[in-house]
Amino acid sequence: MSDGGSSPAPRGLPKRRRLPGRRWFPDRRRFSEHRWFLLVLGVGAALRVIAMLGYRPALWFPDSYTYVVTALKPRPDLVRPAGYPMFLRLLEPFHDFAFVALAQHLLGLGAGVLVYLTARRLGAPTWAATLASVPSLLDAYQIELEHLLVSDTLFTVLVLSAVCLAVRRSVGWRTACGIGLLLAAATLTRTVGLPLVALFAGWLIFKQRGRVAAAGVMIAAATVPILGYGAWFHATYQRIGIVGANGVFLYAKTMTFADCDVMRPPPDLAVLCDPRPPALRPPAQEYVWAQDSPLVKLPGITFSRGNDALAGRFASLAIRSQPLDYLGSVASELARSFTVDRPVYPDQEIYDYYLFPATPPAPPGRYPATAGAQAAERYQRGPITTRIVEPYAGWIRAYQGVAGLPGAAVLVILLLPPAAACVRRFRPDTTAWVLPWSVAVVLLAMPPAVAEFDYRYVLPAVPAACLAAALAVRKPNFSNIPLNVSI
């Protein structure tokens, strides 16, 4: 009989070995390998907890009200697609904007994890993958953007997820379908995602050595939801498109340089001219929203079919008449993304929305928001005023004062991959950086090209740019690359 102790195994029989899958605790070597990233991830999570404790339930932006109204009464909006409102509607049963902020902070952490894991799986050194995740996880402006009720965090993660799928070593039809659906969701969250469909198609054709099957599947998967939304938009407004403001925003863009003496517009377009010289004009956004804008003064709503078409014709004439001025305007606006400091732009009001406030902010007052405020109170089932709670709010404000990614650093990150590629002479096994780098460039260039520069439009490009930089310094072939890199 056994005395309850352990008896030695009979001689001649092999000792029982514990199977790898039966470990109760993670391998310490794995934690050691990822210890620096886990430290960064932990600090990023702590910072987001402090932000949530300091600013309850969330921070508001002028666009936030429109998103909430669309979430409660689903309908295509003339200015912004309804992807983010549908995200809000999914979270509406919780009746708490703090839960929305929590979800967005989790998405922000997820972006950092995606950058790190993708870089490691494709052979980037641990130090490079960790550094690439730092801006997503620790940049105070990214954290503040996540706490705002705006679409950019959701858009960032959708695009980044598509990038991480597309740079995999092999892309089958299921993966291609997933990429297409992610790009469709990104496009229906922010329309700047639409050009990415063509960019990803070109990448997949290059990756598959000219075979178009994966690209075709991806395009089909992206097209169906976008066309479906377009049909909904047409049924609502009897207009083709997914928004009805493209002409308006392009008109506002051209007003940074348009000279009617050079353009010589016909009488119906001349009403949109501004006699002031471009140097004395307000920022582009004022031509969309300010009451003294020539476009806003026209009869009917600014985004009516007639006004949008008229604005689009004016913008087209301005670009054709002054192509070099247009390119110069785009370049000067794009250069704002790469400044060493962070100058106030386009005005103090908008600039302040990107800072954690020291005093309770008033509801955004630039646009009429009565209906939006009422909808927000129904969503929250209570008051929506942001409460500032010390000392947490002071901690995150102090952190934001020292921990923002300078625009000049974004430029350095963007220049690193092509510089490394030139050193390696564009070897075929070192081109994984091309897609995330191209995505970052498109996301940075599109707003200044078709509307205007805004600080919040820079941040979604940063994770893709950092991933490109990490992949640019990775091993030049797939030998010795771990197949299963996980935390």
mmCIF file of N, CA and C in Angstrom, residues 116-215:
data_model
loop_
_atom_site.group_PDB
_atom_site.id
_atom_site.type_symbol
_atom_site.label_atom_id
_atom_site.label_comp_id
_atom_site.label_asym_id
_atom_site.label_seq_id
_atom_site.Cartn_x
_atom_site.Cartn_y
_atom_site.Cartn_z
ATOM 1 N N TYR A 116 3.870 46.198 -32.311
ATOM 2 C CA TYR A 116 4.945 45.377 -31.740
ATOM 3 C C TYR A 116 4.918 43.952 -32.280
ATOM 4 N N LEU A 117 3.775 43.303 -32.223
ATOM 5 C CA LEU A 117 3.700 41.907 -32.639
ATOM 6 C C LEU A 117 3.992 41.749 -34.131
ATOM 7 N N THR A 118 3.468 42.664 -34.946
ATOM 8 C CA THR A 118 3.715 42.553 -36.383
ATOM 9 C C THR A 118 5.190 42.751 -36.693
ATOM 10 N N ALA A 119 5.808 43.724 -36.060
ATOM 11 C CA ALA A 119 7.234 43.954 -36.285
ATOM 12 C C ALA A 119 8.061 42.744 -35.855
ATOM 13 N N ARG A 120 7.750 42.154 -34.717
ATOM 14 C CA ARG A 120 8.505 40.992 -34.243
ATOM 15 C C ARG A 120 8.280 39.776 -35.140
ATOM 16 N N ARG A 121 7.062 39.552 -35.551
ATOM 17 C CA ARG A 121 6.788 38.386 -36.390
ATOM 18 C C ARG A 121 7.469 38.477 -37.749
ATOM 19 N N LEU A 122 7.733 39.686 -38.193
ATOM 20 C CA LEU A 122 8.426 39.847 -39.467
ATOM 21 C C LEU A 122 9.922 40.052 -39.295
ATOM 22 N N GLY A 123 10.437 39.794 -38.107
ATOM 23 C CA GLY A 123 11.874 39.751 -37.919
ATOM 24 C C GLY A 123 12.521 41.005 -37.404
ATOM 25 N N ALA A 124 11.771 42.018 -37.014
ATOM 26 C CA ALA A 124 12.385 43.220 -36.463
ATOM 27 C C ALA A 124 12.998 42.902 -35.104
ATOM 28 N N PRO A 125 14.123 43.517 -34.784
ATOM 29 C CA PRO A 125 14.710 43.310 -33.454
ATOM 30 C C PRO A 125 13.744 43.763 -32.358
ATOM 31 N N THR A 126 13.884 43.144 -31.199
ATOM 32 C CA THR A 126 12.994 43.487 -30.092
ATOM 33 C C THR A 126 13.058 44.967 -29.756
ATOM 34 N N TRP A 127 14.252 45.539 -29.775
ATOM 35 C CA TRP A 127 14.380 46.961 -29.430
ATOM 36 C C TRP A 127 13.656 47.844 -30.439
ATOM 37 N N ALA A 128 13.747 47.465 -31.734
ATOM 38 C CA ALA A 128 13.085 48.273 -32.763
ATOM 39 C C ALA A 128 11.572 48.157 -32.650
ATOM 40 N N ALA A 129 11.074 46.936 -32.420
ATOM 41 C CA ALA A 129 9.634 46.745 -32.288
ATOM 42 C C ALA A 129 9.094 47.487 -31.066
ATOM 43 N N THR A 130 9.856 47.473 -29.978
ATOM 44 C CA THR A 130 9.421 48.175 -28.771
ATOM 45 C C THR A 130 9.390 49.682 -28.994
ATOM 46 N N LEU A 131 10.444 50.218 -29.605
ATOM 47 C CA LEU A 131 10.467 51.653 -29.883
ATOM 48 C C LEU A 131 9.334 52.050 -30.827
ATOM 49 N N ALA A 132 9.011 51.175 -31.793
ATOM 50 C CA ALA A 132 7.933 51.486 -32.729
ATOM 51 C C ALA A 132 6.585 51.576 -32.030
ATOM 52 N N SER A 133 6.418 50.870 -30.930
ATOM 53 C CA SER A 133 5.142 50.897 -30.209
ATOM 54 C C SER A 133 5.024 52.086 -29.261
ATOM 55 N N VAL A 134 6.137 52.737 -28.957
ATOM 56 C CA VAL A 134 6.130 53.792 -27.938
ATOM 57 C C VAL A 134 5.204 54.955 -28.299
ATOM 58 N N PRO A 135 5.247 55.512 -29.528
ATOM 59 C CA PRO A 135 4.336 56.636 -29.806
ATOM 60 C C PRO A 135 2.865 56.280 -29.640
ATOM 61 N N SER A 136 2.467 55.079 -30.053
ATOM 62 C CA SER A 136 1.068 54.683 -29.881
ATOM 63 C C SER A 136 0.686 54.552 -28.421
ATOM 64 N N LEU A 137 1.624 54.085 -27.598
ATOM 65 C CA LEU A 137 1.295 53.777 -26.216
ATOM 66 C C LEU A 137 1.532 54.940 -25.259
ATOM 67 N N LEU A 138 2.527 55.787 -25.544
ATOM 68 C CA LEU A 138 2.936 56.782 -24.556
ATOM 69 C C LEU A 138 2.760 58.224 -24.994
ATOM 70 N N ASP A 139 2.471 58.493 -26.258
ATOM 71 C CA ASP A 139 2.295 59.882 -26.694
ATOM 72 C C ASP A 139 1.047 60.459 -26.025
ATOM 73 N N ALA A 140 1.234 61.552 -25.304
ATOM 74 C CA ALA A 140 0.116 62.148 -24.563
ATOM 75 C C ALA A 140 -0.993 62.624 -25.489
ATOM 76 N N TYR A 141 -0.641 63.061 -26.689
ATOM 77 C CA TYR A 141 -1.666 63.538 -27.617
ATOM 78 C C TYR A 141 -2.487 62.380 -28.179
ATOM 79 N N GLN A 142 -1.869 61.215 -28.324
ATOM 80 C CA GLN A 142 -2.642 60.038 -28.698
ATOM 81 C C GLN A 142 -3.633 59.690 -27.597
ATOM 82 N N ILE A 143 -3.192 59.749 -26.364
ATOM 83 C CA ILE A 143 -4.067 59.428 -25.233
ATOM 84 C C ILE A 143 -5.215 60.427 -25.157
ATOM 85 N N GLU A 144 -4.907 61.718 -25.369
ATOM 86 C CA GLU A 144 -5.973 62.724 -25.329
ATOM 87 C C GLU A 144 -6.963 62.523 -26.471
ATOM 88 N N LEU A 145 -6.458 62.146 -27.651
ATOM 89 C CA LEU A 145 -7.342 61.892 -28.779
ATOM 90 C C LEU A 145 -8.270 60.715 -28.498
ATOM 91 N N GLU A 146 -7.758 59.707 -27.810
ATOM 92 C CA GLU A 146 -8.597 58.571 -27.438
ATOM 93 C C GLU A 146 -9.694 58.987 -26.463
ATOM 94 N N HIS A 147 -9.429 60.008 -25.660
ATOM 95 C CA HIS A 147 -10.418 60.445 -24.674
ATOM 96 C C HIS A 147 -11.455 61.383 -25.279
ATOM 97 N N LEU A 148 -11.197 61.885 -26.480
ATOM 98 C CA LEU A 148 -12.167 62.705 -27.200
ATOM 99 C C LEU A 148 -13.190 61.821 -27.898
ATOM 100 N N LEU A 149 -14.407 62.300 -27.994
ATOM 101 C CA LEU A 149 -15.456 61.561 -28.681
ATOM 102 C C LEU A 149 -15.415 61.889 -30.174
ATOM 103 N N VAL A 150 -14.364 61.378 -30.831
ATOM 104 C CA VAL A 150 -14.162 61.576 -32.259
ATOM 105 C C VAL A 150 -13.761 60.245 -32.885
ATOM 106 N N SER A 151 -13.749 60.214 -34.214
ATOM 107 C CA SER A 151 -13.617 58.954 -34.943
ATOM 108 C C SER A 151 -12.188 58.492 -35.152
ATOM 109 N N ASP A 152 -11.192 59.294 -34.813
ATOM 110 C CA ASP A 152 -9.834 59.033 -35.279
ATOM 111 C C ASP A 152 -9.205 57.780 -34.676
ATOM 112 N N THR A 153 -9.473 57.479 -33.418
ATOM 113 C CA THR A 153 -8.882 56.278 -32.814
ATOM 114 C C THR A 153 -9.424 55.024 -33.485
ATOM 115 N N LEU A 154 -10.718 54.960 -33.693
ATOM 116 C CA LEU A 154 -11.308 53.822 -34.387
ATOM 117 C C LEU A 154 -10.729 53.697 -35.789
ATOM 118 N N PHE A 155 -10.637 54.807 -36.498
ATOM 119 C CA PHE A 155 -10.082 54.797 -37.850
ATOM 120 C C PHE A 155 -8.641 54.288 -37.839
ATOM 121 N N THR A 156 -7.844 54.748 -36.894
ATOM 122 C CA THR A 156 -6.443 54.332 -36.805
ATOM 123 C C THR A 156 -6.317 52.823 -36.675
ATOM 124 N N VAL A 157 -7.088 52.239 -35.780
ATOM 125 C CA VAL A 157 -6.971 50.803 -35.527
ATOM 126 C C VAL A 157 -7.478 49.989 -36.714
ATOM 127 N N LEU A 158 -8.524 50.451 -37.386
ATOM 128 C CA LEU A 158 -9.014 49.742 -38.563
ATOM 129 C C LEU A 158 -7.957 49.713 -39.663
ATOM 130 N N VAL A 159 -7.345 50.862 -39.938
ATOM 131 C CA VAL A 159 -6.318 50.921 -40.980
ATOM 132 C C VAL A 159 -5.093 50.114 -40.569
ATOM 133 N N LEU A 160 -4.664 50.261 -39.334
ATOM 134 C CA LEU A 160 -3.482 49.536 -38.878
ATOM 135 C C LEU A 160 -3.717 48.031 -38.916
ATOM 136 N N SER A 161 -4.910 47.577 -38.573
ATOM 137 C CA SER A 161 -5.218 46.152 -38.641
ATOM 138 C C SER A 161 -5.110 45.636 -40.075
ATOM 139 N N ALA A 162 -5.606 46.420 -41.034
ATOM 140 C CA ALA A 162 -5.485 46.036 -42.439
ATOM 141 C C ALA A 162 -4.028 45.965 -42.860
ATOM 142 N N VAL A 163 -3.220 46.918 -42.414
ATOM 143 C CA VAL A 163 -1.795 46.900 -42.744
ATOM 144 C C VAL A 163 -1.126 45.651 -42.186
ATOM 145 N N CYS A 164 -1.412 45.321 -40.944
ATOM 146 C CA CYS A 164 -0.768 44.167 -40.311
ATOM 147 C C CYS A 164 -1.151 42.857 -40.996
ATOM 148 N N LEU A 165 -2.358 42.773 -41.511
ATOM 149 C CA LEU A 165 -2.747 41.591 -42.277
ATOM 150 C C LEU A 165 -2.054 41.552 -43.633
ATOM 151 N N ALA A 166 -1.922 42.704 -44.271
ATOM 152 C CA ALA A 166 -1.397 42.740 -45.635
ATOM 153 C C ALA A 166 0.099 42.491 -45.707
ATOM 154 N N VAL A 167 0.847 42.756 -44.625
ATOM 155 C CA VAL A 167 2.292 42.544 -44.665
ATOM 156 C C VAL A 167 2.678 41.136 -44.228
ATOM 157 N N ARG A 168 1.705 40.286 -43.996
ATOM 158 C CA ARG A 168 2.021 38.904 -43.654
ATOM 159 C C ARG A 168 2.739 38.227 -44.807
ATOM 160 N N ARG A 169 3.465 37.143 -44.487
ATOM 161 C CA ARG A 169 4.244 36.475 -45.529
ATOM 162 C C ARG A 169 3.378 35.909 -46.635
ATOM 163 N N SER A 170 2.190 35.473 -46.303
ATOM 164 C CA SER A 170 1.269 34.969 -47.327
ATOM 165 C C SER A 170 -0.110 35.552 -47.066
ATOM 166 N N VAL A 171 -0.782 35.896 -48.147
ATOM 167 C CA VAL A 171 -2.122 36.482 -48.054
ATOM 168 C C VAL A 171 -3.053 35.642 -48.903
ATOM 169 N N GLY A 172 -3.875 34.816 -48.247
ATOM 170 C CA GLY A 172 -4.879 34.029 -48.950
ATOM 171 C C GLY A 172 -6.147 34.809 -49.165
ATOM 172 N N TRP A 173 -7.142 34.118 -49.713
ATOM 173 C CA TRP A 173 -8.369 34.838 -50.045
ATOM 174 C C TRP A 173 -9.120 35.269 -48.787
ATOM 175 N N ARG A 174 -9.043 34.478 -47.715
ATOM 176 C CA ARG A 174 -9.715 34.885 -46.476
ATOM 177 C C ARG A 174 -9.070 36.141 -45.900
ATOM 178 N N THR A 175 -7.746 36.148 -45.880
ATOM 179 C CA THR A 175 -7.054 37.340 -45.382
ATOM 180 C C THR A 175 -7.356 38.549 -46.253
ATOM 181 N N ALA A 176 -7.352 38.343 -47.571
ATOM 182 C CA ALA A 176 -7.667 39.442 -48.488
ATOM 183 C C ALA A 176 -9.075 39.980 -48.242
ATOM 184 N N CYS A 177 -10.000 39.078 -47.970
ATOM 185 C CA CYS A 177 -11.370 39.498 -47.670
ATOM 186 C C CYS A 177 -11.409 40.319 -46.381
ATOM 187 N N GLY A 178 -10.666 39.862 -45.368
ATOM 188 C CA GLY A 178 -10.609 40.611 -44.116
ATOM 189 C C GLY A 178 -10.017 41.994 -44.303
ATOM 190 N N ILE A 179 -8.977 42.099 -45.124
ATOM 191 C CA ILE A 179 -8.369 43.399 -45.412
ATOM 192 C C ILE A 179 -9.395 44.323 -46.058
ATOM 193 N N GLY A 180 -10.129 43.796 -47.032
ATOM 194 C CA GLY A 180 -11.129 44.612 -47.711
ATOM 195 C C GLY A 180 -12.211 45.108 -46.772
ATOM 196 N N LEU A 181 -12.675 44.246 -45.882
ATOM 197 C CA LEU A 181 -13.717 44.659 -44.942
ATOM 198 C C LEU A 181 -13.196 45.710 -43.967
ATOM 199 N N LEU A 182 -11.951 45.556 -43.533
ATOM 200 C CA LEU A 182 -11.368 46.565 -42.640
ATOM 201 C C LEU A 182 -11.239 47.915 -43.343
ATOM 202 N N LEU A 183 -10.830 47.892 -44.614
ATOM 203 C CA LEU A 183 -10.701 49.148 -45.354
ATOM 204 C C LEU A 183 -12.067 49.778 -45.614
ATOM 205 N N ALA A 184 -13.073 48.946 -45.846
ATOM 206 C CA ALA A 184 -14.424 49.489 -46.012
ATOM 207 C C ALA A 184 -14.889 50.151 -44.720
ATOM 208 N N ALA A 185 -14.657 49.487 -43.590
ATOM 209 C CA ALA A 185 -15.040 50.073 -42.305
ATOM 210 C C ALA A 185 -14.275 51.368 -42.051
ATOM 211 N N ALA A 186 -12.982 51.402 -42.413
ATOM 212 C CA ALA A 186 -12.197 52.619 -42.241
ATOM 213 C C ALA A 186 -12.738 53.742 -43.118
ATOM 214 N N THR A 187 -13.089 53.426 -44.367
ATOM 215 C CA THR A 187 -13.627 54.439 -45.283
ATOM 216 C C THR A 187 -14.947 54.987 -44.782
ATOM 217 N N LEU A 188 -15.770 54.131 -44.195
ATOM 218 C CA LEU A 188 -17.054 54.577 -43.680
ATOM 219 C C LEU A 188 -16.929 55.207 -42.292
ATOM 220 N N THR A 189 -15.711 55.259 -41.781
ATOM 221 C CA THR A 189 -15.429 55.995 -40.551
ATOM 222 C C THR A 189 -14.844 57.360 -40.868
ATOM 223 N N ARG A 190 -13.880 57.378 -41.803
ATOM 224 C CA ARG A 190 -13.341 58.629 -42.336
ATOM 225 C C ARG A 190 -13.084 58.424 -43.818
ATOM 226 N N THR A 191 -13.561 59.313 -44.650
ATOM 227 C CA THR A 191 -13.495 59.107 -46.101
ATOM 228 C C THR A 191 -12.075 59.101 -46.632
ATOM 229 N N VAL A 192 -11.102 59.564 -45.862
ATOM 230 C CA VAL A 192 -9.716 59.530 -46.306
ATOM 231 C C VAL A 192 -9.235 58.093 -46.474
ATOM 232 N N GLY A 193 -9.996 57.130 -45.958
ATOM 233 C CA GLY A 193 -9.624 55.730 -46.137
ATOM 234 C C GLY A 193 -9.867 55.211 -47.529
ATOM 235 N N LEU A 194 -10.671 55.895 -48.348
ATOM 236 C CA LEU A 194 -11.023 55.371 -49.668
ATOM 237 C C LEU A 194 -9.809 55.186 -50.577
ATOM 238 N N PRO A 195 -8.869 56.136 -50.679
ATOM 239 C CA PRO A 195 -7.707 55.904 -51.547
ATOM 240 C C PRO A 195 -6.860 54.710 -51.131
ATOM 241 N N LEU A 196 -6.971 54.288 -49.883
ATOM 242 C CA LEU A 196 -6.177 53.163 -49.416
ATOM 243 C C LEU A 196 -6.579 51.861 -50.098
ATOM 244 N N VAL A 197 -7.807 51.764 -50.582
ATOM 245 C CA VAL A 197 -8.235 50.541 -51.265
ATOM 246 C C VAL A 197 -7.361 50.306 -52.492
ATOM 247 N N ALA A 198 -7.139 51.351 -53.280
ATOM 248 C CA ALA A 198 -6.273 51.215 -54.458
ATOM 249 C C ALA A 198 -4.832 50.935 -54.043
ATOM 250 N N LEU A 199 -4.376 51.583 -52.977
ATOM 251 C CA LEU A 199 -3.012 51.365 -52.510
ATOM 252 C C LEU A 199 -2.799 49.917 -52.083
ATOM 253 N N PHE A 200 -3.722 49.363 -51.337
ATOM 254 C CA PHE A 200 -3.599 47.978 -50.892
ATOM 255 C C PHE A 200 -3.699 47.019 -52.072
ATOM 256 N N ALA A 201 -4.543 47.326 -53.053
ATOM 257 C CA ALA A 201 -4.649 46.471 -54.228
ATOM 258 C C ALA A 201 -3.304 46.388 -54.954
ATOM 259 N N GLY A 202 -2.665 47.538 -55.137
ATOM 260 C CA GLY A 202 -1.354 47.539 -55.772
ATOM 261 C C GLY A 202 -0.333 46.755 -54.977
ATOM 262 N N TRP A 203 -0.383 46.870 -53.651
ATOM 263 C CA TRP A 203 0.551 46.118 -52.812
ATOM 264 C C TRP A 203 0.332 44.613 -52.949
ATOM 265 N N LEU A 204 -0.912 44.178 -52.931
ATOM 266 C CA LEU A 204 -1.178 42.744 -53.030
ATOM 267 C C LEU A 204 -0.755 42.188 -54.387
ATOM 268 N N ILE A 205 -0.942 42.960 -55.445
ATOM 269 C CA ILE A 205 -0.484 42.514 -56.758
ATOM 270 C C ILE A 205 1.037 42.385 -56.769
ATOM 271 N N PHE A 206 1.717 43.365 -56.185
ATOM 272 C CA PHE A 206 3.183 43.289 -56.080
ATOM 273 C C PHE A 206 3.601 42.106 -55.229
ATOM 274 N N LYS A 207 2.922 41.906 -54.111
ATOM 275 C CA LYS A 207 3.289 40.836 -53.187
ATOM 276 C C LYS A 207 3.066 39.460 -53.805
ATOM 277 N N GLN A 208 2.010 39.337 -54.622
ATOM 278 C CA GLN A 208 1.681 38.055 -55.260
ATOM 279 C C GLN A 208 2.334 37.924 -56.635
ATOM 280 N N ARG A 209 3.309 38.773 -56.913
ATOM 281 C CA ARG A 209 4.089 38.703 -58.152
ATOM 282 C C ARG A 209 3.202 38.792 -59.387
ATOM 283 N N GLY A 210 2.323 39.758 -59.376
ATOM 284 C CA GLY A 210 1.500 40.032 -60.542
ATOM 285 C C GLY A 210 0.169 39.322 -60.568
ATOM 286 N N ARG A 211 -0.042 38.369 -59.701
ATOM 287 C CA ARG A 211 -1.335 37.690 -59.663
ATOM 288 C C ARG A 211 -2.367 38.590 -58.983
ATOM 289 N N VAL A 212 -3.527 38.656 -59.577
ATOM 290 C CA VAL A 212 -4.516 39.644 -59.128
ATOM 291 C C VAL A 212 -5.637 39.030 -58.304
ATOM 292 N N ALA A 213 -5.585 37.731 -58.032
ATOM 293 C CA ALA A 213 -6.702 37.085 -57.341
ATOM 294 C C ALA A 213 -6.932 37.695 -55.964
ATOM 295 N N ALA A 214 -5.860 37.796 -55.160
ATOM 296 C CA ALA A 214 -6.022 38.338 -53.806
ATOM 297 C C ALA A 214 -6.484 39.787 -53.859
ATOM 298 N N ALA A 215 -5.907 40.570 -54.783
ATOM 299 C CA ALA A 215 -6.318 41.961 -54.913
ATOM 300 C C ALA A 215 -7.781 42.065 -55.320
#
